[in-house]
Amino acid sequence: MNPQEEALLDYCERHSTAEHEWLQMCVRKTHLKHLNPRMLSGHVQGRLLSLFSGLMKPNLVLDIGTFTGYSAMCLAEGLAPQGKVITLEEDVELERSIREHIAASPFADQIEPVFEDALLWLGNHAQLQPDIIYLDADKSRYPQYLPLLLSMMRPNSMLIADNTLWSGKVLDAGTTHKDTDTQAIDQFNKMLAAQEQLEVFLLPLRDGLSIARKKN
Ligand SMILES: C[S@@+](CC[C@H](N)C(=O)[O-])C[C@H]1O[C@@H](n2cnc3c(N)ncnc32)[C@H](O)[C@@H]1O
């Protein structure tokens, strides 16, 4: 981010609902203990996830790519009374932090962490009908996730995918940026936009957030 983008994001944070204390603690501990704390969805994006969840009152949320639990906790904020978030993470070294952060939130009984390869796990649980799916895991396999996730979606369910602008590299996916991740994200964006069953909006927030709703 250039200085003006950083200043604008800071302004957005100061003029959005404050981060809950358990989320602030998750951010602090992630910075202290883990590499790449920038992977956290963060304050502004977290408030948007919470807002979607509050509007949808989901019974089931799939959070794909837990990292240290930030997005799972934001998405849990709007759950229906008996609702739950299943959050998928393949890196077992994150387990202790994830469990600690979730336990410190009000959603300890509503967030179920699963430590497995998400694509494999989803393939074995294709009968699930999530109301919200947040895709934020291995970018190179976004195109492989899509058919599986589409088959799980019901009318009005939402798919939210992070990093779909990939630092702007998608603009040059056909020329300078031929790396696997850029190619996969560009392919995913094209596949998503071509789905007639979906209403799709690529929001240029931070690294790009694709938001799709299954039509009735
Ligand atoms: C960008 S971080 C997720 C950030 C998190 N959603 C948040 O808001 O804080 C991506 C995470 O996906 C995990 N991941 C990558 N590939 C995965 C896979 N195939 N299955 C499950 N988790 C995966 C990584 O280990 C990493 O923790």
PDB file of C-alpha atoms and ligand atoms in Angstrom:
ATOM      1  CA  MET A   1       0.000   0.000   0.000  1.00  0.00           C
ATOM      2  CA  ASN A   2       1.250   3.499  -0.766  1.00  0.00           C
ATOM      3  CA  PRO A   3       1.077   6.184   2.004  1.00  0.00           C
ATOM      4  CA  GLN A   4      -2.217   7.635   0.740  1.00  0.00           C
ATOM      5  CA  GLU A   5      -3.872   4.197   0.607  1.00  0.00           C
ATOM      6  CA  GLU A   6      -2.628   3.527   4.145  1.00  0.00           C
ATOM      7  CA  ALA A   7      -3.978   6.877   5.352  1.00  0.00           C
ATOM      8  CA  LEU A   8      -7.357   6.158   3.753  1.00  0.00           C
ATOM      9  CA  LEU A   9      -7.544   2.678   5.292  1.00  0.00           C
ATOM     10  CA  ASP A  10      -6.673   4.227   8.656  1.00  0.00           C
ATOM     11  CA  TYR A  11      -9.456   6.814   8.132  1.00  0.00           C
ATOM     12  CA  CYS A  12     -11.899   4.006   7.252  1.00  0.00           C
ATOM     13  CA  GLU A  13     -10.912   2.150  10.445  1.00  0.00           C
ATOM     14  CA  ARG A  14     -11.484   5.252  12.570  1.00  0.00           C
ATOM     15  CA  HIS A  15     -14.909   5.729  11.015  1.00  0.00           C
ATOM     16  CA  SER A  16     -16.084   2.116  11.230  1.00  0.00           C
ATOM     17  CA  THR A  17     -17.337   0.219  14.274  1.00  0.00           C
ATOM     18  CA  ALA A  18     -14.456  -0.458  16.664  1.00  0.00           C
ATOM     19  CA  GLU A  19     -12.783  -3.864  16.817  1.00  0.00           C
ATOM     20  CA  HIS A  20     -13.931  -5.985  19.767  1.00  0.00           C
ATOM     21  CA  GLU A  21     -11.313  -6.571  22.439  1.00  0.00           C
ATOM     22  CA  TRP A  22     -10.949 -10.301  21.619  1.00  0.00           C
ATOM     23  CA  LEU A  23     -10.182  -9.364  18.014  1.00  0.00           C
ATOM     24  CA  GLN A  24      -7.633  -6.770  19.161  1.00  0.00           C
ATOM     25  CA  MET A  25      -6.005  -9.460  21.291  1.00  0.00           C
ATOM     26  CA  CYS A  26      -5.941 -11.843  18.321  1.00  0.00           C
ATOM     27  CA  VAL A  27      -4.196  -9.138  16.244  1.00  0.00           C
ATOM     28  CA  ARG A  28      -1.653  -8.363  19.006  1.00  0.00           C
ATOM     29  CA  LYS A  29      -0.777 -12.013  19.607  1.00  0.00           C
ATOM     30  CA  THR A  30      -0.602 -12.782  15.899  1.00  0.00           C
ATOM     31  CA  HIS A  31       1.946  -9.974  15.447  1.00  0.00           C
ATOM     32  CA  LEU A  32       3.963 -11.249  18.404  1.00  0.00           C
ATOM     33  CA  LYS A  33       3.984 -14.951  17.582  1.00  0.00           C
ATOM     34  CA  HIS A  34       3.416 -15.548  13.878  1.00  0.00           C
ATOM     35  CA  LEU A  35       5.027 -14.844  10.544  1.00  0.00           C
ATOM     36  CA  ASN A  36       3.058 -12.850   7.984  1.00  0.00           C
ATOM     37  CA  PRO A  37       0.557 -11.157  10.345  1.00  0.00           C
ATOM     38  CA  ARG A  38      -0.575  -9.224   7.272  1.00  0.00           C
ATOM     39  CA  MET A  39      -2.609 -12.328   6.358  1.00  0.00           C
ATOM     40  CA  LEU A  40      -5.189 -11.289   8.986  1.00  0.00           C
ATOM     41  CA  SER A  41      -8.351  -9.964   7.370  1.00  0.00           C
ATOM     42  CA  GLY A  42      -8.028  -6.922   9.644  1.00  0.00           C
ATOM     43  CA  HIS A  43     -10.305  -4.297  11.135  1.00  0.00           C
ATOM     44  CA  VAL A  44     -12.098  -2.874   8.065  1.00  0.00           C
ATOM     45  CA  GLN A  45     -12.584  -6.157   6.228  1.00  0.00           C
ATOM     46  CA  GLY A  46     -13.514  -7.856   9.490  1.00  0.00           C
ATOM     47  CA  ARG A  47     -16.281  -5.312  10.082  1.00  0.00           C
ATOM     48  CA  LEU A  48     -17.628  -5.992   6.581  1.00  0.00           C
ATOM     49  CA  LEU A  49     -17.648  -9.759   7.230  1.00  0.00           C
ATOM     50  CA  SER A  50     -19.453  -9.137  10.509  1.00  0.00           C
ATOM     51  CA  LEU A  51     -21.977  -6.884   8.787  1.00  0.00           C
ATOM     52  CA  PHE A  52     -22.749  -9.519   6.121  1.00  0.00           C
ATOM     53  CA  SER A  53     -23.112 -12.112   8.829  1.00  0.00           C
ATOM     54  CA  GLY A  54     -25.448  -9.864  10.833  1.00  0.00           C
ATOM     55  CA  LEU A  55     -27.633  -9.348   7.746  1.00  0.00           C
ATOM     56  CA  MET A  56     -27.715 -13.026   6.817  1.00  0.00           C
ATOM     57  CA  LYS A  57     -28.084 -14.540  10.316  1.00  0.00           C
ATOM     58  CA  PRO A  58     -26.407 -17.701   8.980  1.00  0.00           C
ATOM     59  CA  ASN A  59     -26.923 -21.182  10.324  1.00  0.00           C
ATOM     60  CA  LEU A  60     -23.675 -22.345   8.809  1.00  0.00           C
ATOM     61  CA  VAL A  61     -20.560 -20.453   7.759  1.00  0.00           C
ATOM     62  CA  LEU A  62     -17.525 -22.066   6.124  1.00  0.00           C
ATOM     63  CA  ASP A  63     -14.350 -20.095   6.796  1.00  0.00           C
ATOM     64  CA  ILE A  64     -11.648 -21.504   4.506  1.00  0.00           C
ATOM     65  CA  GLY A  65      -8.174 -20.571   5.779  1.00  0.00           C
ATOM     66  CA  THR A  66      -8.328 -19.869   9.533  1.00  0.00           C
ATOM     67  CA  PHE A  67      -4.790 -18.501  10.135  1.00  0.00           C
ATOM     68  CA  THR A  68      -5.232 -17.275  13.752  1.00  0.00           C
ATOM     69  CA  GLY A  69      -9.031 -17.136  13.824  1.00  0.00           C
ATOM     70  CA  TYR A  70      -9.752 -13.488  13.012  1.00  0.00           C
ATOM     71  CA  SER A  71     -12.218 -13.962  10.137  1.00  0.00           C
ATOM     72  CA  ALA A  72     -13.914 -16.901  11.882  1.00  0.00           C
ATOM     73  CA  MET A  73     -14.667 -14.711  14.909  1.00  0.00           C
ATOM     74  CA  CYS A  74     -15.942 -11.811  12.748  1.00  0.00           C
ATOM     75  CA  LEU A  75     -18.226 -14.152  10.806  1.00  0.00           C
ATOM     76  CA  ALA A  76     -19.522 -15.689  14.044  1.00  0.00           C
ATOM     77  CA  GLU A  77     -20.861 -12.330  15.217  1.00  0.00           C
ATOM     78  CA  GLY A  78     -24.092 -12.595  13.201  1.00  0.00           C
ATOM     79  CA  LEU A  79     -24.803 -16.311  13.598  1.00  0.00           C
ATOM     80  CA  ALA A  80     -28.345 -17.556  14.193  1.00  0.00           C
ATOM     81  CA  PRO A  81     -28.758 -18.778  17.811  1.00  0.00           C
ATOM     82  CA  GLN A  82     -27.939 -22.396  16.919  1.00  0.00           C
ATOM     83  CA  GLY A  83     -25.616 -21.478  14.060  1.00  0.00           C
ATOM     84  CA  LYS A  84     -21.961 -22.376  13.703  1.00  0.00           C
ATOM     85  CA  VAL A  85     -18.784 -21.478  11.865  1.00  0.00           C
ATOM     86  CA  ILE A  86     -16.612 -24.314  10.609  1.00  0.00           C
ATOM     87  CA  THR A  87     -13.129 -22.959  10.034  1.00  0.00           C
ATOM     88  CA  LEU A  88     -10.569 -24.944   8.042  1.00  0.00           C
ATOM     89  CA  GLU A  89      -6.800 -24.749   8.483  1.00  0.00           C
ATOM     90  CA  GLU A  90      -4.127 -27.142   7.255  1.00  0.00           C
ATOM     91  CA  ASP A  91      -1.244 -25.783   9.356  1.00  0.00           C
ATOM     92  CA  VAL A  92      -1.403 -27.693  12.649  1.00  0.00           C
ATOM     93  CA  GLU A  93       1.239 -25.386  14.165  1.00  0.00           C
ATOM     94  CA  LEU A  94      -1.492 -22.735  14.319  1.00  0.00           C
ATOM     95  CA  GLU A  95      -3.815 -24.919  16.400  1.00  0.00           C
ATOM     96  CA  ARG A  96      -2.801 -23.634  19.828  1.00  0.00           C
ATOM     97  CA  SER A  97      -3.221 -19.964  18.839  1.00  0.00           C
ATOM     98  CA  ILE A  98      -6.507 -20.607  17.048  1.00  0.00           C
ATOM     99  CA  ARG A  99      -7.994 -22.398  20.060  1.00  0.00           C
ATOM    100  CA  GLU A 100      -6.700 -19.725  22.450  1.00  0.00           C
ATOM    101  CA  HIS A 101      -8.191 -16.871  20.414  1.00  0.00           C
ATOM    102  CA  ILE A 102     -11.550 -18.559  19.919  1.00  0.00           C
ATOM    103  CA  ALA A 103     -11.751 -19.451  23.618  1.00  0.00           C
ATOM    104  CA  ALA A 104     -11.267 -15.775  24.521  1.00  0.00           C
ATOM    105  CA  SER A 105     -14.192 -14.729  22.296  1.00  0.00           C
ATOM    106  CA  PRO A 106     -17.934 -15.127  23.034  1.00  0.00           C
ATOM    107  CA  PHE A 107     -18.115 -17.786  20.280  1.00  0.00           C
ATOM    108  CA  ALA A 108     -16.179 -20.647  21.829  1.00  0.00           C
ATOM    109  CA  ASP A 109     -19.190 -22.982  21.426  1.00  0.00           C
ATOM    110  CA  GLN A 110     -20.074 -21.834  17.927  1.00  0.00           C
ATOM    111  CA  ILE A 111     -16.754 -21.995  16.085  1.00  0.00           C
ATOM    112  CA  GLU A 112     -15.466 -25.435  15.152  1.00  0.00           C
ATOM    113  CA  PRO A 113     -11.861 -25.489  13.968  1.00  0.00           C
ATOM    114  CA  VAL A 114     -10.885 -28.318  11.615  1.00  0.00           C
ATOM    115  CA  PHE A 115      -7.222 -29.080  10.881  1.00  0.00           C
ATOM    116  CA  GLU A 116      -7.113 -30.596   7.421  1.00  0.00           C
ATOM    117  CA  ASP A 117      -6.536 -29.682   3.818  1.00  0.00           C
ATOM    118  CA  ALA A 118      -9.648 -27.619   3.082  1.00  0.00           C
ATOM    119  CA  LEU A 119     -10.178 -28.827  -0.477  1.00  0.00           C
ATOM    120  CA  LEU A 120     -10.039 -32.456   0.637  1.00  0.00           C
ATOM    121  CA  TRP A 121     -12.315 -31.831   3.615  1.00  0.00           C
ATOM    122  CA  LEU A 122     -14.860 -29.959   1.488  1.00  0.00           C
ATOM    123  CA  GLY A 123     -14.879 -32.795  -1.045  1.00  0.00           C
ATOM    124  CA  ASN A 124     -15.844 -35.145   1.789  1.00  0.00           C
ATOM    125  CA  HIS A 125     -18.555 -32.801   3.093  1.00  0.00           C
ATOM    126  CA  ALA A 126     -20.212 -31.780  -0.158  1.00  0.00           C
ATOM    127  CA  GLN A 127     -23.660 -32.262   1.388  1.00  0.00           C
ATOM    128  CA  LEU A 128     -23.263 -29.178   3.601  1.00  0.00           C
ATOM    129  CA  GLN A 129     -25.366 -26.123   2.786  1.00  0.00           C
ATOM    130  CA  PRO A 130     -23.480 -23.074   4.067  1.00  0.00           C
ATOM    131  CA  ASP A 131     -25.167 -19.672   4.066  1.00  0.00           C
ATOM    132  CA  ILE A 132     -21.821 -17.865   3.864  1.00  0.00           C
ATOM    133  CA  ILE A 133     -18.498 -19.148   2.528  1.00  0.00           C
ATOM    134  CA  TYR A 134     -15.342 -17.097   3.061  1.00  0.00           C
ATOM    135  CA  LEU A 135     -12.528 -18.325   0.810  1.00  0.00           C
ATOM    136  CA  ASP A 136      -9.120 -17.146   2.030  1.00  0.00           C
ATOM    137  CA  ALA A 137      -6.769 -20.138   1.701  1.00  0.00           C
ATOM    138  CA  ASP A 138      -4.411 -21.434  -1.006  1.00  0.00           C
ATOM    139  CA  LYS A 139      -4.744 -19.007  -3.902  1.00  0.00           C
ATOM    140  CA  SER A 140      -3.308 -21.372  -6.508  1.00  0.00           C
ATOM    141  CA  ARG A 141      -6.280 -23.676  -5.994  1.00  0.00           C
ATOM    142  CA  TYR A 142      -9.079 -21.077  -6.019  1.00  0.00           C
ATOM    143  CA  PRO A 143     -10.301 -22.406  -9.415  1.00  0.00           C
ATOM    144  CA  GLN A 144     -10.482 -25.930  -7.953  1.00  0.00           C
ATOM    145  CA  TYR A 145     -12.533 -24.753  -4.972  1.00  0.00           C
ATOM    146  CA  LEU A 146     -15.111 -22.982  -7.100  1.00  0.00           C
ATOM    147  CA  PRO A 147     -17.126 -25.904  -8.605  1.00  0.00           C
ATOM    148  CA  LEU A 148     -17.277 -27.571  -5.204  1.00  0.00           C
ATOM    149  CA  LEU A 149     -18.403 -24.392  -3.446  1.00  0.00           C
ATOM    150  CA  LEU A 150     -20.979 -23.639  -6.165  1.00  0.00           C
ATOM    151  CA  SER A 151     -22.497 -27.081  -5.687  1.00  0.00           C
ATOM    152  CA  MET A 152     -22.959 -26.322  -1.973  1.00  0.00           C
ATOM    153  CA  MET A 153     -24.598 -22.928  -2.454  1.00  0.00           C
ATOM    154  CA  ARG A 154     -28.355 -22.484  -2.145  1.00  0.00           C
ATOM    155  CA  PRO A 155     -30.424 -19.440  -3.271  1.00  0.00           C
ATOM    156  CA  ASN A 156     -29.269 -16.297  -1.447  1.00  0.00           C
ATOM    157  CA  SER A 157     -26.160 -17.914   0.009  1.00  0.00           C
ATOM    158  CA  MET A 158     -22.974 -15.890  -0.325  1.00  0.00           C
ATOM    159  CA  LEU A 159     -19.444 -16.640  -1.441  1.00  0.00           C
ATOM    160  CA  ILE A 160     -16.819 -14.099  -0.406  1.00  0.00           C
ATOM    161  CA  ALA A 161     -13.299 -14.596  -1.768  1.00  0.00           C
ATOM    162  CA  ASP A 162     -10.301 -12.603  -0.564  1.00  0.00           C
ATOM    163  CA  ASN A 163      -7.218 -11.382  -2.454  1.00  0.00           C
ATOM    164  CA  THR A 164      -8.885 -11.408  -5.854  1.00  0.00           C
ATOM    165  CA  LEU A 165      -6.893  -8.377  -7.058  1.00  0.00           C
ATOM    166  CA  TRP A 166      -3.611  -9.997  -5.892  1.00  0.00           C
ATOM    167  CA  SER A 167      -1.752  -6.701  -5.423  1.00  0.00           C
ATOM    168  CA  GLY A 168      -2.972  -5.592  -8.854  1.00  0.00           C
ATOM    169  CA  LYS A 169      -1.036  -8.388 -10.591  1.00  0.00           C
ATOM    170  CA  VAL A 170      -4.267  -9.674 -12.190  1.00  0.00           C
ATOM    171  CA  LEU A 171      -4.096  -6.703 -14.574  1.00  0.00           C
ATOM    172  CA  ASP A 172      -0.978  -8.217 -16.163  1.00  0.00           C
ATOM    173  CA  ALA A 173      -1.858 -11.894 -15.757  1.00  0.00           C
ATOM    174  CA  GLY A 174      -1.434 -12.447 -19.496  1.00  0.00           C
ATOM    175  CA  THR A 175       1.942 -10.705 -19.740  1.00  0.00           C
ATOM    176  CA  THR A 176       4.322  -9.892 -16.849  1.00  0.00           C
ATOM    177  CA  HIS A 177       2.709 -11.956 -14.103  1.00  0.00           C
ATOM    178  CA  LYS A 178       2.658 -15.539 -15.311  1.00  0.00           C
ATOM    179  CA  ASP A 179       3.218 -17.021 -11.814  1.00  0.00           C
ATOM    180  CA  THR A 180       0.855 -19.738 -10.621  1.00  0.00           C
ATOM    181  CA  ASP A 181      -1.001 -17.655  -8.030  1.00  0.00           C
ATOM    182  CA  THR A 182      -1.738 -14.741 -10.361  1.00  0.00           C
ATOM    183  CA  GLN A 183      -2.852 -17.100 -13.125  1.00  0.00           C
ATOM    184  CA  ALA A 184      -5.120 -18.993 -10.725  1.00  0.00           C
ATOM    185  CA  ILE A 185      -6.721 -15.878  -9.280  1.00  0.00           C
ATOM    186  CA  ASP A 186      -7.326 -14.399 -12.728  1.00  0.00           C
ATOM    187  CA  GLN A 187      -8.857 -17.711 -13.829  1.00  0.00           C
ATOM    188  CA  PHE A 188     -11.030 -17.793 -10.685  1.00  0.00           C
ATOM    189  CA  ASN A 189     -12.238 -14.213 -11.318  1.00  0.00           C
ATOM    190  CA  LYS A 190     -13.183 -15.071 -14.903  1.00  0.00           C
ATOM    191  CA  MET A 191     -14.950 -18.271 -13.814  1.00  0.00           C
ATOM    192  CA  LEU A 192     -16.857 -16.421 -11.085  1.00  0.00           C
ATOM    193  CA  ALA A 193     -17.945 -13.561 -13.354  1.00  0.00           C
ATOM    194  CA  ALA A 194     -19.220 -16.093 -15.923  1.00  0.00           C
ATOM    195  CA  GLN A 195     -21.608 -17.813 -13.486  1.00  0.00           C
ATOM    196  CA  GLU A 196     -25.145 -16.914 -14.535  1.00  0.00           C
ATOM    197  CA  GLN A 197     -26.456 -18.369 -11.280  1.00  0.00           C
ATOM    198  CA  LEU A 198     -24.523 -15.713  -9.324  1.00  0.00           C
ATOM    199  CA  GLU A 199     -24.652 -11.976  -8.809  1.00  0.00           C
ATOM    200  CA  VAL A 200     -20.982 -10.959  -8.481  1.00  0.00           C
ATOM    201  CA  PHE A 201     -19.228  -7.808  -7.298  1.00  0.00           C
ATOM    202  CA  LEU A 202     -15.461  -7.468  -7.101  1.00  0.00           C
ATOM    203  CA  LEU A 203     -14.989  -4.890  -4.358  1.00  0.00           C
ATOM    204  CA  PRO A 204     -11.606  -3.095  -4.642  1.00  0.00           C
ATOM    205  CA  LEU A 205     -11.094  -3.127  -0.873  1.00  0.00           C
ATOM    206  CA  ARG A 206      -7.527  -3.850   0.285  1.00  0.00           C
ATOM    207  CA  ASP A 207      -6.342  -6.762  -1.908  1.00  0.00           C
ATOM    208  CA  GLY A 208      -9.737  -7.246  -3.593  1.00  0.00           C
ATOM    209  CA  LEU A 209     -12.797  -8.940  -2.156  1.00  0.00           C
ATOM    210  CA  SER A 210     -15.141 -10.798  -4.500  1.00  0.00           C
ATOM    211  CA  ILE A 211     -18.674 -11.018  -3.215  1.00  0.00           C
ATOM    212  CA  ALA A 212     -21.170 -13.326  -4.887  1.00  0.00           C
ATOM    213  CA  ARG A 213     -24.794 -14.166  -4.105  1.00  0.00           C
ATOM    214  CA  LYS A 214     -26.583 -17.158  -5.562  1.00  0.00           C
ATOM    215  CA  LYS A 215     -29.679 -15.918  -7.351  1.00  0.00           C
ATOM    216  CA  ASN A 216     -33.126 -17.278  -6.517  1.00  0.00           C
TER     217      ASN A 216
HETATM  218  C1  LIG B   1      -4.645 -15.478   4.399  1.00  0.00           C
HETATM  219  S1  LIG B   1      -4.578 -16.672   5.652  1.00  0.00           S
HETATM  220  C2  LIG B   1      -6.212 -16.654   6.310  1.00  0.00           C
HETATM  221  C3  LIG B   1      -6.514 -15.430   7.116  1.00  0.00           C
HETATM  222  C4  LIG B   1      -7.782 -15.540   7.915  1.00  0.00           C
HETATM  223  N1  LIG B   1      -8.926 -15.827   7.067  1.00  0.00           N
HETATM  224  C5  LIG B   1      -8.013 -14.235   8.650  1.00  0.00           C
HETATM  225  O1  LIG B   1      -8.905 -13.482   8.334  1.00  0.00           O
HETATM  226  O2  LIG B   1      -7.244 -13.945   9.567  1.00  0.00           O
HETATM  227  C6  LIG B   1      -4.580 -18.186   4.755  1.00  0.00           C
HETATM  228  C7  LIG B   1      -4.552 -19.423   5.618  1.00  0.00           C
HETATM  229  O3  LIG B   1      -4.942 -20.523   4.802  1.00  0.00           O
HETATM  230  C8  LIG B   1      -4.213 -21.641   5.208  1.00  0.00           C
HETATM  231  N2  LIG B   1      -4.240 -22.612   4.110  1.00  0.00           N
HETATM  232  C9  LIG B   1      -3.562 -22.574   2.942  1.00  0.00           C
HETATM  233  N3  LIG B   1      -3.876 -23.636   2.187  1.00  0.00           N
HETATM  234  C10 LIG B   1      -4.795 -24.348   2.872  1.00  0.00           C
HETATM  235  C11 LIG B   1      -5.514 -25.543   2.614  1.00  0.00           C
HETATM  236  N4  LIG B   1      -5.357 -26.214   1.485  1.00  0.00           N
HETATM  237  N5  LIG B   1      -6.366 -25.990   3.549  1.00  0.00           N
HETATM  238  C12 LIG B   1      -6.552 -25.316   4.717  1.00  0.00           C
HETATM  239  N6  LIG B   1      -5.903 -24.191   5.012  1.00  0.00           N
HETATM  240  C13 LIG B   1      -5.033 -23.703   4.110  1.00  0.00           C
HETATM  241  C14 LIG B   1      -2.832 -21.088   5.510  1.00  0.00           C
HETATM  242  O4  LIG B   1      -2.101 -21.994   6.342  1.00  0.00           O
HETATM  243  C15 LIG B   1      -3.170 -19.776   6.177  1.00  0.00           C
HETATM  244  O5  LIG B   1      -3.228 -19.906   7.570  1.00  0.00           O
END
